[in-house]
Structures are given as structure tokens and as C-alpha cells.
XYZ file of C-alpha atoms in Angstrom:
721
model
C 49.018 89.542 91.213
C 47.893 87.306 94.102
C 50.482 86.808 96.817
C 52.470 83.569 97.064
C 54.800 82.099 99.642
C 58.534 82.798 99.373
C 59.225 79.101 99.806
C 57.961 78.665 96.237
C 61.217 80.399 95.257
C 60.145 83.659 93.705
C 62.971 84.769 91.418
C 65.069 87.894 91.623
C 67.191 88.033 88.491
C 70.488 89.942 88.256
C 71.678 90.199 84.744
C 73.726 92.535 82.912
C 70.620 93.012 84.812
C 69.143 91.899 88.071
C 65.566 90.698 87.810
C 63.042 90.234 90.579
C 60.319 87.974 89.187
C 57.298 86.495 90.920
C 54.550 84.328 89.430
C 51.724 82.023 90.369
C 50.404 79.161 88.313
C 47.117 77.328 87.961
C 46.143 74.204 86.112
C 47.014 74.885 82.462
C 50.123 72.954 81.428
C 52.770 73.992 78.894
C 55.916 72.190 77.719
C 59.480 73.453 77.333
C 60.599 73.897 73.726
C 64.213 72.941 73.062
C 66.904 71.942 75.499
C 66.956 73.488 78.990
C 69.628 76.077 79.751
C 72.052 75.188 82.510
C 73.587 77.979 84.639
C 77.361 78.437 84.812
C 77.156 79.106 88.565
C 74.407 78.111 90.959
C 73.579 77.721 94.621
C 70.297 76.687 96.195
C 68.424 78.956 98.552
C 65.007 80.065 99.792
C 64.933 82.815 97.169
C 67.005 82.642 93.993
C 68.749 85.645 92.478
C 69.541 85.255 88.820
C 72.394 86.812 86.916
C 73.311 87.103 83.252
C 76.862 88.088 82.311
C 78.905 87.668 79.137
C 81.600 85.303 80.378
C 82.574 84.842 76.736
C 82.618 87.709 74.264
C 81.403 86.039 71.095
C 79.660 83.017 69.618
C 79.867 80.692 66.661
C 77.418 81.384 63.838
C 75.754 78.198 62.556
C 73.657 78.306 59.399
C 70.302 76.594 59.753
C 69.536 73.757 57.291
C 65.818 73.817 58.145
C 66.029 70.016 58.285
C 66.879 69.583 61.952
C 66.221 71.729 64.993
C 68.763 74.567 65.265
C 71.718 73.742 67.480
C 72.189 75.767 70.676
C 74.336 78.855 70.313
C 77.993 78.015 71.035
C 80.082 80.525 72.993
C 83.607 81.076 71.678
C 86.872 82.865 72.497
C 88.525 83.219 75.872
C 86.973 83.624 79.308
C 86.182 87.284 79.982
C 87.740 88.113 83.365
C 85.745 91.332 83.522
C 82.418 89.446 83.521
C 83.853 86.928 85.987
C 84.600 89.842 88.340
C 81.013 91.076 87.948
C 79.741 87.633 88.964
C 82.092 87.596 91.942
C 80.698 90.984 93.013
C 77.210 89.501 92.948
C 78.298 86.476 95.000
C 80.064 88.748 97.499
C 76.896 90.791 98.079
C 74.825 87.609 98.472
C 77.290 86.188 101.013
C 77.181 89.445 103.002
C 73.374 89.406 103.043
C 73.210 85.722 104.031
C 75.587 86.418 106.923
C 73.610 89.457 108.062
C 71.170 89.269 110.965
C 69.530 92.578 110.032
C 68.651 91.978 106.367
C 66.324 89.091 105.397
C 66.735 87.236 108.721
C 66.021 83.528 108.436
C 66.130 83.583 104.621
C 69.014 82.317 102.545
C 69.571 83.720 99.072
C 70.721 81.403 96.316
C 71.707 82.214 92.761
C 71.706 81.064 89.156
C 74.158 82.814 86.865
C 74.134 82.357 83.096
C 76.495 83.205 80.227
C 75.008 85.461 77.522
C 78.158 85.264 75.327
C 77.530 88.873 74.285
C 74.478 87.702 72.319
C 71.137 89.475 72.681
C 69.287 86.356 71.516
C 71.007 84.179 74.095
C 70.471 86.793 76.823
C 66.724 86.698 76.102
C 66.718 82.890 76.158
C 68.479 82.560 79.509
C 66.358 85.377 80.967
C 63.232 83.413 80.043
C 64.828 80.315 81.513
C 65.355 82.156 84.793
C 61.776 83.416 84.861
C 60.043 80.212 83.763
C 62.419 77.547 85.081
C 63.902 74.561 83.240
C 61.241 71.985 84.035
C 59.998 69.884 81.121
C 56.408 70.893 81.895
C 54.916 73.770 83.840
C 51.510 75.184 84.677
C 50.350 78.713 83.978
C 47.389 81.008 84.478
C 44.571 81.140 81.984
C 45.541 84.784 82.007
C 49.288 84.538 82.449
C 50.646 86.616 85.307
C 54.405 86.464 85.110
C 56.914 89.298 84.995
C 60.338 90.539 85.872
C 61.960 93.628 87.337
C 65.403 94.073 85.762
C 68.021 96.065 87.684
C 71.014 96.732 85.469
C 74.532 97.573 86.602
C 75.949 98.517 83.180
C 73.121 99.129 80.686
C 73.440 102.845 79.917
C 71.272 103.156 76.796
C 69.016 106.205 77.083
C 66.289 104.219 75.302
C 65.746 102.209 78.504
C 64.515 105.359 80.265
C 61.306 105.138 78.212
C 58.822 104.103 80.910
C 56.119 103.350 78.338
C 58.217 100.628 76.721
C 60.183 99.602 79.819
C 58.003 100.440 82.855
C 59.846 98.150 85.258
C 63.447 98.663 84.136
C 65.800 100.054 86.783
C 69.568 100.558 86.901
C 72.410 101.594 89.179
C 74.318 103.469 86.470
C 73.487 106.805 84.774
C 71.816 106.929 81.364
C 73.741 107.798 78.182
C 71.446 110.819 77.973
C 74.107 112.498 80.100
C 77.187 110.811 78.649
C 76.387 111.704 75.020
C 75.918 115.358 75.939
C 79.072 115.413 78.034
C 81.094 113.924 75.160
C 79.852 116.622 72.798
C 80.707 119.338 75.328
C 84.185 117.851 75.818
C 84.862 117.748 72.065
C 83.719 121.369 71.805
C 85.936 122.327 74.764
C 89.053 121.138 72.922
C 88.040 122.968 69.753
C 87.575 119.838 67.616
C 84.927 120.746 65.062
C 85.645 118.153 62.314
C 85.435 114.582 63.643
C 84.684 111.002 62.663
C 82.768 108.396 64.661
C 82.461 104.631 65.118
C 79.620 103.100 67.091
C 78.516 99.681 68.283
C 75.683 98.557 66.030
C 73.124 97.998 68.794
C 70.866 100.127 70.950
C 73.804 101.264 73.096
C 75.877 102.598 70.217
C 73.124 103.744 67.863
C 71.105 105.665 70.465
C 74.178 107.105 72.140
C 75.653 108.298 68.849
C 72.328 109.768 67.711
C 72.195 111.935 70.847
C 75.854 112.904 70.435
C 75.310 113.990 66.820
C 72.241 116.026 67.802
C 74.102 117.962 70.515
C 77.358 118.196 68.512
C 75.493 119.779 65.591
C 74.027 122.395 67.917
C 77.562 123.152 69.142
C 78.930 123.617 65.610
C 80.709 120.233 65.404
C 80.539 118.413 62.064
C 80.819 114.641 61.513
C 82.761 113.429 58.483
C 81.477 109.868 58.954
C 79.622 107.659 61.471
C 80.264 103.937 60.992
C 78.420 101.018 62.644
C 80.271 97.900 63.830
C 79.438 94.726 65.728
C 81.959 92.108 66.792
C 80.320 89.341 64.723
C 80.409 91.426 61.525
C 82.243 89.861 58.563
C 85.834 90.985 57.784
C 84.513 93.181 54.975
C 82.946 95.555 57.503
C 86.261 95.973 59.336
C 87.987 96.679 56.032
C 85.371 99.281 55.149
C 85.959 101.076 58.458
C 89.743 101.053 57.944
C 89.490 102.396 54.388
C 87.081 105.144 55.506
C 89.440 106.272 58.285
C 92.464 106.220 55.952
C 90.626 108.287 53.369
C 89.268 110.819 55.859
C 90.674 114.215 56.742
C 89.454 114.349 60.345
C 91.966 113.368 63.014
C 89.550 112.962 65.940
C 87.508 109.753 66.260
C 84.558 109.401 68.642
C 84.295 105.701 69.595
C 80.879 104.902 71.089
C 81.804 101.227 71.439
C 81.518 98.438 73.970
C 84.816 97.039 75.206
C 84.184 93.799 73.299
C 83.792 95.639 69.985
C 86.816 97.837 70.652
C 88.904 94.719 71.364
C 87.896 93.349 67.939
C 88.879 96.549 66.118
C 92.070 97.561 67.872
C 94.199 94.713 66.533
C 93.116 95.462 62.955
C 93.839 99.160 63.425
C 97.337 98.347 64.650
C 97.896 96.000 61.712
C 97.119 98.870 59.342
C 99.137 101.342 61.444
C 96.256 103.737 62.056
C 98.292 106.004 64.320
C 98.134 109.763 64.815
C 94.433 109.911 65.707
C 92.885 111.420 68.819
C 90.427 108.882 70.262
C 87.506 110.003 72.400
C 85.890 107.124 74.282
C 82.858 106.188 76.338
C 82.687 104.429 79.685
C 82.358 101.139 77.779
C 86.088 100.890 77.016
C 88.012 104.007 78.091
C 88.945 102.633 81.520
C 88.961 98.925 80.641
C 92.172 97.253 81.792
C 91.993 94.509 79.131
C 91.746 97.075 76.337
C 94.737 98.901 77.828
C 96.960 95.810 77.420
C 95.460 94.399 74.225
C 97.671 93.774 71.211
C 98.007 97.094 69.396
C 96.931 99.148 72.402
C 99.479 101.832 71.469
C 97.002 102.937 68.787
C 94.906 104.410 71.608
C 97.735 106.336 73.302
C 96.483 109.739 74.425
C 92.810 108.737 74.435
C 90.403 110.698 76.595
C 86.855 109.938 77.601
C 84.315 109.606 80.362
C 84.451 107.036 83.150
C 82.186 105.974 85.983
C 82.791 107.780 89.267
C 85.258 106.050 91.573
C 83.892 103.782 94.291
C 85.102 101.197 96.777
C 83.493 98.095 98.261
C 85.202 97.040 101.477
C 86.330 93.416 101.464
C 85.454 92.752 97.808
C 89.037 92.502 96.546
C 89.924 89.901 99.168
C 86.765 87.924 98.340
C 87.537 87.919 94.614
C 91.072 86.645 95.076
C 89.915 83.852 97.382
C 88.904 81.529 94.526
C 88.463 77.856 95.431
C 87.784 76.125 92.106
C 87.215 72.547 93.229
C 85.108 73.244 96.311
C 82.691 75.823 94.890
C 79.124 74.864 94.180
C 78.463 74.980 90.459
C 82.187 74.921 89.824
C 82.145 74.604 86.024
C 83.004 78.269 85.483
C 85.564 78.273 88.289
C 87.372 75.382 86.626
C 87.523 77.306 83.341
C 88.764 80.372 85.200
C 91.514 78.354 86.874
C 92.643 76.764 83.609
C 92.679 80.117 81.802
C 94.569 81.846 84.589
C 97.320 79.264 85.086
C 97.528 77.774 81.576
C 96.915 74.290 82.932
C 94.165 71.691 82.591
C 92.218 69.609 85.125
C 90.982 66.805 82.869
C 93.809 64.983 81.079
C 91.294 63.570 78.548
C 90.878 67.120 77.194
C 94.523 67.315 76.146
C 95.175 67.306 72.394
C 98.806 66.262 72.226
C 100.029 69.635 73.518
C 102.423 69.806 76.432
C 100.006 71.274 78.997
C 100.504 71.032 82.750
C 97.860 69.451 84.954
C 96.023 71.762 87.346
C 96.151 70.804 91.023
C 93.679 73.370 92.271
C 96.261 74.637 94.763
C 98.097 77.038 92.473
C 98.782 80.399 94.122
C 96.917 83.474 92.853
C 99.130 85.824 94.857
C 101.758 86.310 92.162
C 99.294 86.529 89.264
C 99.098 89.902 87.517
C 96.313 90.044 84.944
C 92.999 91.752 84.327
C 91.318 89.600 86.988
C 93.574 90.824 89.792
C 93.229 94.422 88.526
C 90.588 96.284 90.536
C 90.277 99.351 88.290
C 86.663 98.416 87.485
C 85.614 98.741 91.138
C 82.990 101.405 90.207
C 81.178 98.811 88.062
C 81.590 96.118 90.730
C 79.951 98.613 93.080
C 77.003 98.916 90.684
C 76.496 95.129 90.804
C 76.830 95.227 94.582
C 74.215 98.007 94.836
C 71.841 96.123 92.525
C 71.906 92.999 94.719
C 71.315 95.052 97.853
C 68.468 96.920 96.146
C 66.664 93.629 95.513
C 67.475 92.340 99.016
C 66.059 95.460 100.690
C 62.998 95.220 98.468
C 62.407 91.612 99.547
C 62.988 92.643 103.174
C 60.281 95.296 102.854
C 57.859 93.089 100.925
C 58.190 90.217 103.388
C 57.687 92.549 106.341
C 60.893 91.365 107.942
C 61.589 92.170 111.569
C 63.257 89.534 113.654
C 61.871 87.081 111.089
C 60.187 87.399 107.690
C 56.598 86.594 106.671
C 55.660 84.312 103.788
C 54.108 86.753 101.309
C 55.435 88.258 98.103
C 54.091 91.377 96.398
C 53.179 92.267 92.842
C 55.544 93.571 90.165
C 54.423 97.228 90.530
C 55.107 97.009 94.266
C 58.527 95.481 93.583
C 59.388 98.321 91.176
C 58.290 100.911 93.719
C 60.321 99.351 96.527
C 63.480 98.923 94.443
C 63.294 102.572 93.337
C 63.307 103.562 96.997
C 66.049 101.177 97.991
C 68.247 101.163 94.900
C 70.923 103.324 96.520
C 70.407 103.185 100.310
C 71.139 99.466 100.194
C 74.507 100.276 99.287
C 77.500 101.483 101.339
C 78.929 104.873 100.576
C 82.645 105.166 99.978
C 84.438 106.231 103.190
C 84.887 109.716 101.709
C 81.124 110.043 101.162
C 78.146 110.239 103.505
C 74.491 109.325 102.976
C 72.213 112.332 102.452
C 69.151 113.012 104.618
C 66.876 111.008 102.335
C 69.442 108.185 102.320
C 69.076 107.811 98.562
C 72.429 109.224 97.484
C 76.004 109.648 98.688
C 77.355 113.147 99.150
C 80.986 114.023 99.717
C 81.957 114.498 103.348
C 83.300 117.819 104.520
C 87.024 117.898 105.138
C 88.158 119.472 108.380
C 91.540 120.893 109.272
C 92.787 123.943 111.138
C 92.567 126.720 108.551
C 94.071 130.201 108.451
C 90.654 131.612 107.526
C 88.598 130.295 110.467
C 88.417 132.241 113.739
C 90.493 129.826 115.815
C 93.172 129.527 113.116
C 93.251 133.300 112.613
C 93.663 133.954 116.364
C 96.531 131.467 116.616
C 98.154 132.931 113.495
C 97.968 136.473 114.883
C 99.321 135.248 118.238
C 102.219 133.530 116.505
C 103.118 136.599 114.455
C 102.678 138.850 117.500
C 105.083 136.671 119.474
C 107.641 136.747 116.666
C 107.324 140.561 116.400
C 107.698 141.040 120.173
C 110.764 138.809 120.164
C 112.234 140.788 117.248
C 111.504 144.012 119.158
C 113.303 142.721 122.249
C 116.234 141.669 120.057
C 116.331 145.178 118.570
C 116.327 146.751 122.075
C 119.123 144.430 123.163
C 121.136 145.222 120.043
C 120.738 148.980 120.581
C 121.928 148.547 124.177
C 124.379 145.719 123.534
C 127.214 147.533 125.342
C 125.277 148.065 128.574
C 126.033 145.854 131.598
C 122.617 144.162 131.778
C 122.913 142.922 128.178
C 126.553 141.942 128.448
C 125.953 140.082 131.718
C 125.681 136.289 131.530
C 126.837 135.867 127.897
C 125.033 138.244 125.518
C 125.673 135.799 122.664
C 123.410 133.236 124.346
C 120.792 135.937 124.843
C 120.726 136.764 121.135
C 120.739 133.064 120.222
C 117.853 132.498 122.633
C 115.893 135.353 121.062
C 116.556 133.905 117.597
C 115.368 130.442 118.676
C 112.255 131.953 120.326
C 111.415 133.682 117.035
C 111.642 130.302 115.275
C 109.474 128.725 117.990
C 106.735 131.292 117.380
C 106.953 130.905 113.585
C 107.095 127.088 113.571
C 103.536 127.040 114.958
C 102.370 128.352 111.563
C 103.371 125.040 109.937
C 100.602 123.361 111.970
C 97.910 125.496 110.297
C 96.514 124.669 106.849
C 95.907 121.363 105.021
C 98.517 118.703 105.834
C 100.998 117.739 103.118
C 104.023 115.447 103.040
C 106.418 118.338 103.656
C 104.347 120.181 106.250
C 103.838 117.004 108.290
C 107.574 116.304 108.395
C 108.476 119.960 108.951
C 106.047 120.841 111.721
C 107.196 118.306 114.317
C 110.893 118.326 113.507
C 111.091 122.144 113.313
C 109.228 122.390 116.611
C 111.494 119.784 118.260
C 114.786 121.293 117.101
C 113.908 124.963 117.760
C 112.637 124.196 121.253
C 115.736 122.195 122.127
C 117.875 125.083 120.827
C 115.820 127.415 123.010
C 116.044 125.246 126.165
C 119.745 124.615 125.515
C 120.371 128.375 125.560
C 118.409 128.714 128.809
C 120.309 125.754 130.273
C 123.606 127.367 129.229
C 122.614 130.632 130.908
C 121.583 128.750 134.077
C 124.897 126.930 134.234
C 126.663 130.239 133.648
C 124.878 131.763 136.680
C 125.914 128.826 138.862
C 129.497 128.848 137.593
C 129.775 132.620 138.001
C 128.820 132.354 141.677
C 131.127 129.405 142.317
C 133.943 131.282 140.561
C 133.799 134.026 143.211
C 134.747 131.545 145.920
C 138.431 131.521 146.941
C 140.608 129.260 144.773
C 137.852 128.537 142.182
C 138.614 128.634 138.469
C 135.339 127.186 137.179
C 134.701 130.020 134.715
C 137.937 129.063 133.026
C 136.297 125.708 132.199
C 132.863 127.090 131.341
C 133.550 130.287 129.505
C 131.554 131.671 126.535
C 133.146 129.258 124.056
C 132.211 126.197 126.100
C 128.735 127.567 126.648
C 128.266 127.743 122.884
C 129.597 124.193 122.513
C 127.172 122.912 125.157
C 124.248 124.484 123.277
C 125.462 122.870 120.055
C 125.902 119.468 121.704
C 122.394 119.467 123.252
C 120.856 120.520 119.925
C 122.749 117.932 117.850
C 121.201 115.133 119.926
C 117.701 116.328 118.953
C 118.750 116.690 115.316
C 119.897 113.040 115.322
C 116.570 111.922 116.861
C 114.643 113.838 114.166
C 116.789 112.426 111.342
C 116.201 108.872 112.593
C 112.452 109.575 112.862
C 112.229 110.968 109.333
C 114.348 108.144 107.925
C 112.657 105.182 109.593
C 108.972 106.177 109.722
C 108.235 109.884 109.097
C 104.944 111.712 109.731
C 102.560 111.740 106.769
C 99.195 113.287 105.809
C 96.283 111.109 106.847
C 92.519 111.115 106.333
C 90.828 110.222 109.607
C 87.355 108.730 109.088
C 86.863 107.430 112.635
C 86.340 110.608 114.726
C 83.224 111.828 112.892
C 80.854 109.943 110.592
C 80.031 112.976 108.478
C 83.487 114.611 108.358
C 86.962 113.687 107.179
C 89.686 114.956 109.495
C 92.830 115.869 107.590
C 95.713 115.426 109.988
C 99.334 114.389 110.196
C 99.822 110.819 111.338
C 102.890 110.527 113.555
C 104.423 107.717 111.541
C 106.510 106.473 114.436
C 104.922 107.334 117.813
C 108.278 106.468 119.386
C 109.918 109.217 117.323
C 107.308 111.781 118.391
C 107.520 110.969 122.087
C 111.338 110.781 121.909
C 111.376 114.371 120.587
C 108.971 115.541 123.324
C 110.751 113.484 125.974
C 114.131 114.985 125.171
C 112.683 118.503 125.378
C 111.080 117.592 128.705
C 114.335 116.152 130.038
C 116.281 119.327 129.240
C 113.491 121.527 130.648
C 113.424 119.519 133.891
C 117.220 119.714 134.243
C 117.108 123.460 133.570
C 114.331 123.930 136.140
C 116.239 122.036 138.862
C 119.468 124.000 138.287
C 117.643 127.331 138.113
C 115.741 126.467 141.305
C 119.021 125.745 143.110
C 120.484 129.074 141.920
C 117.418 131.234 142.553
C 118.643 132.632 145.934
C 122.176 133.515 144.944
C 122.826 137.039 146.266
C 123.418 139.001 143.015
C 121.354 142.189 142.706
C 120.168 140.931 139.323
C 119.975 137.136 139.605
C 118.737 135.771 136.249
C 118.246 132.290 137.748
C 115.016 133.203 139.518
C 113.495 134.436 136.235
C 114.633 131.245 134.515
C 112.974 129.257 137.341
C 109.640 130.989 136.690
C 109.955 130.485 132.941
C 110.748 126.765 133.340
C 107.878 126.380 135.810
C 105.500 127.798 133.216
C 107.115 125.705 130.472
C 106.795 122.429 132.383
C 103.239 123.203 133.534
C 102.132 123.914 129.959
C 103.580 120.709 128.513
C 102.404 118.501 131.388
C 98.815 119.675 130.829
C 99.344 119.404 127.066
C 99.598 115.598 127.028
C 96.067 114.701 128.273
C 94.537 117.624 126.375
C 96.265 116.551 123.132
C 95.250 112.907 123.475
C 91.587 113.699 124.246
C 91.017 116.498 121.719
C 89.310 115.446 118.467
C 90.333 116.512 114.980
C 91.661 119.998 114.432
C 91.375 120.791 118.152
C 94.355 118.528 118.892
C 96.386 120.659 116.477
C 95.115 123.830 118.187
C 96.134 122.404 121.578
C 99.663 121.743 120.300
C 99.950 125.270 118.845
C 98.642 126.750 122.094
C 101.280 124.829 124.067
C 104.027 126.078 121.740
C 102.868 129.706 121.998
C 102.215 129.628 125.759
C 105.630 128.183 126.592
C 107.343 130.561 124.145
C 105.596 133.601 125.643
C 106.507 132.301 129.101
C 110.214 132.206 128.221
C 110.090 135.596 126.487
C 108.286 137.417 129.312
C 110.025 135.808 132.296
C 113.590 136.092 131.002
C 113.609 139.241 128.857
C 110.827 141.574 130.004
C 112.537 142.315 133.375
C 115.715 143.281 131.484
C 113.765 145.455 129.042
C 112.073 147.125 131.992
C 115.482 148.156 133.406
C 116.888 149.129 129.992
C 113.933 151.347 129.056
C 112.437 152.524 132.371
C 115.197 152.203 134.988
C 118.408 153.042 133.111
C 120.074 154.204 136.384
C 120.170 150.559 137.488
C 121.828 149.452 134.232
C 125.355 149.925 135.609
C 128.228 147.559 136.228
C 128.348 148.517 139.876
C 124.690 147.668 140.331
C 125.083 144.382 138.468
C 127.968 143.029 140.576
C 126.726 144.359 143.892
C 125.704 141.879 146.557
C 122.578 141.950 148.630
C 123.229 142.235 152.304
């Protein structure tokens, strides 16, 4: 095909399909037969994208008298919100492209969108109207050179994969070649070998059911009946289907139906109380929100079937709900949408004596709950979105766009080739998916979290368990020598409580390893906060006991009377209760929760625990830091008291290590990406725990095990000269 300028408005048609069509004309003139077709939605532009959707699900049959020209097909029934959403998806993609500086710079896309009313004949007519235009006369080649490249978002018929019959047909949805086989495998999986079937009487249903029967027979599944149905069939056909089902012995029904045909049948089935059947459905109706709320929907309770893979288009929901009926170009369909949604009417002349409110155009969509506001069909919206972008990228390539685009358009074979290459990579992957190396498909991103099985997680796990075992060993040594002076000195109860809290500190680090869950996220930070405060409170109690013991030896002092073992225990309890209250408030107001972080890495999903309330997290850490600082100051003041075995100097070293670890923790934690931030927090917990264990208890164990001659009361109370 010779090249033409894009200013001549080459067509790219999105229908149930999206068609890219380019033609050139010479001097031969032809005239339009019949009345021109007017689009339901339109907007001018340099290049026009065309769309065909079934905004209405049926039409009125008119018998021809062969006296006058046949009347145009009249669409009937209510506005189909599902098709309206498809059109909105197309408009959203066009708006994004028009606002982009990278794709088709300097070119504005327009659109013409038609209503097929679910009629194949009407779909063909409006498709020809899109390709040829609505002018009364037009010129054409002596050898016509006109064509179209359809890109479908929902046409699944396996017959369309025949490249001899349909060389230029493309789609953004899988063929029923796969669905029919999967349905047969699913029926076999559940052990259903005697089934009935109903199919839409068109290429979709007939081809899909033929493939299903072929595979089902190979799997040992037998069909009792297979009945055709189309929504414009006479009532007798519905009655035949009902009588066949009632007279059958199979209790499983395979429904290879479009959602429009299922909507026609379901009410009749409910009227005849056809309950107790297991329905197996196709993607055409199994996940349709309108079918789920239709009158008699309970008939389908327990249905299973196949659905399109989940997808998400960022910003599409907000665009759909921002409907401005009176200000939209080509607002005829928007007006009908508004009247259907709010049960009002714009034109008072249209009223027929009924008490109907007048539409203002300012009604609020926020409180509306219907199939239009339901976004469960987002996977299909995504298919429309991908189809528009496929055509846009094709035009971008054909026009040689850089900073600006040239004025040439390619032939149909070139268009087909380009769209094949760009049919997916025009499209955005869901945040949980990442484009493959060829950028023609989305693959699931790897999830990353600190695992028990990886080297770093295994090392931290072993370290945690080692710390807990060492602490338990020290506790055992202390228990065996509980009556010796070095154990009894400075409140042995606090020593055992400190060892218990250290064991919990080591073990609580394990809650940070593994995939985050609701419970683990809440447990890890609160358990860490409470056990560490219990630990520091014990150390603080022991420090105060050292100071009080020295002051008590001064003449006339009775301080130990006021800070004996009982009051030491109460002080530990009081300090710990404060942290418990902080944690309860944190968990009540805004607790930590599992979170998928997409921002750190483009090709990975970081599974982590969001803090919920950062104030809660830093309050927990701040309170621990406050107690540790207080303990360090008191221990530092008591470090040179003249006892032969002054525990305060060991507490000073332990608090020095503790404070140093947690001061360096803050910048390391904030700057570490992904699972490494969790590893940093675990390392800080283990390092500070080991610091407390070694500095406070190892010197005592050394005397107990290796220098027992120093473990005497006389040696403990002796003063250094």
C-alpha cells in the first residue's frame, strides 16, 4: 500500500476489537448505501481510534416487508455498565497517551465509539462505517486497497487463531484453545464423568464447546446433552433447555455462555427452581458482577470456573468515577448513563406521565454502589488498555517518532508486525510483576525477606539460639551455686530475673526472621521492647542496690531499709509497666502490619513490617534508651566504690556497649535497604544482649568455676586499701 500522510486521519479501530486501518483513494467514486451510522462517543484528533462495544445487550427484531428499505436495527434493554466501563478504559488510555511527551509527540488521538448491541450484523456495519467513513460519497482505488487490523480485548474464540482466514487479527486475551482444555481437566479433577452442557450459539460457544467435548471424551467424561442458546432465541428454545435439564440425570452443567446469554437464562432457571446443580463456567460470566446480583442468582451458588488473571491499571478507577455527563464531547451515551444510574431524566419532554425526577448533572457518584462502581473486571479493562497502547506504540514506530513524528503511514502487514511486537510492552505490568528481558510479557517479581534458610538468616538464628543456650547455662551455674556469696550478693533474685529477660531478648530476635504476618509484625517489636526494658530495669535495680549498699555503710544511714529486695522488685515492675502501656497504646491506635515494599527495588518485592505508628516505635526505643542512659550514669558514678567485687564497673562496661550499639543502630537501620534493615535490628539486639551477658555474668562465672577460693563472704565484703 502506498504511504499517506497521518493528517488524512488513518483509522485505528478498537472494537470488541481495536482496528488500525489505513487506505488511499483515487478517482473512482462510490455512494453510501443506507443511513450513516453515528457514534455514541466521539472526539476529533489527528488520528482516530475506533471502538465497538455492546452498550446494549439486545435488539428489536423487525420483519422485512420487502416494500420499503429495512429499518435500522434498534437496540433494546438497559445500558450495559460493563461495556461502558470498557469504553472508559479506552478513553483513559487515550488521555494518558495524549498527555505523554514520549509517545506520539505532537499527535493527538481522537476516537469514535459505536454500539454493536450484541449483534454481529450491526458490529459488521459499524466496523465498515469506521473503515470507510460516513460521507455520502467517497473515492476508491481501481484496485481497492483498504484494510483493518483488529486488536481484541475479549474475543477468545480459538477459530480466530486461524491465520489463513484471519491473518491480521490480534488480541490481548488468551484463546479458548487453552480454556476449553482447562475446563475439561478441571471437570476430570473433581471426578465428574456424567455432565450436561449449554453453549452460546455463535463461534465463541460452538467452537469452545467442540474443543471441550473432544478433550473431555479423551479423559473419559461423557456428555448427556449439549444445548445451543442465543439471547434473541424465541421462548420455545428456553423451554426446551429447561425441560431437557429437568429430565436429565446429570447434576453438573458446563455453561460455555457469554454473560449476556447467561443473564437471559438465569431468571428462567430460577422461575422453574432449577436448583441443586453444579455449574461450571467460562470467563464470559463466572466473574461478572452483574450476573452475581441478577434476579435468581442463587441458582448459581457454588459455581466454579476459569477467570482472567488479575491485573491493575493505576488511576483507572478514579478516571471512571469522574464522569461529567454534560461537558463531555459526544455526550449522548453519558446522558443515558447518568439517567440509568440515578433514575432521573434530563429532558422533561421524554417523560410519559411517570413521576420521574429531573437530572441536574451534579448528582454525586460517591455513594452509588452498582456494577459500574465495581472494579472486579479490572483484568478485562487492562486488556482494553493494552490494546490501545499496542496501537499507539505501533503508530509511534511507523511514524518514526522521536521528538516529533513524520507524516508517513505503513501498510497493513507492517502494522500487524509492529502490533505483534508491541502488544504487551505498551502496557504497564502490575506492581507485583516485572517486564521480562524481551519486554513482551510480565513475570512475577521475586519476594525478598530475611529467611531462616539463607546464610545471613541462618547465622543470626544460630547466634540467637547460642545466646539463649549460654544464658541458660549461666542460669544453671548460678542455680547450682545459689548459696555462695557471689550469687547471693546484690539481690540474687534480680540476677535470675535478668538472666530470664536476657534469654527472652535472644529468642525475640527469631520473630524478625521469616515472612512477615499480622501477628509476627505486632509481636516482634513489642516483645523486643518489653523484654529489653525488663532487662535494663533489672540492671538499673542492681546499680541502685550497689549505690544504696555503699551509702548504707555510712554512719547513721538506713537507706537499705528503704530499698531492700522487695522495693527493688517493685521498681523493676514499675519500669516495665510503663513500656507495656506504651506497647498497648501502639497496638491499639496504629499497630505494625505486613507490607509489600515496591519502591526499594524495581525487580523485587520487599516483604517487611510497616511500623504503623512511627511515634509508637520511637517511643519504645526512646524509653529503652532513657533507662539505659540513666543506668549508665549511675553505674559510672558507682564504678570506683571500694568493694573487692564492685558490680557497678561491670554494669558500666555493659551499658557502654549497649548504648554504643543502639546509637550506631539508628543510621544503619535507616539507610539499610530491604531485609538488611531487619538484619541490622537483629544484630543490635544480639550484640547488646551478649554485651550484658558477658560484662555482668562472665566475671562471676569465672570466680565460681575457676577461682572458688575468692567466692567467700569475707572476700566479698572486704575493702580495698
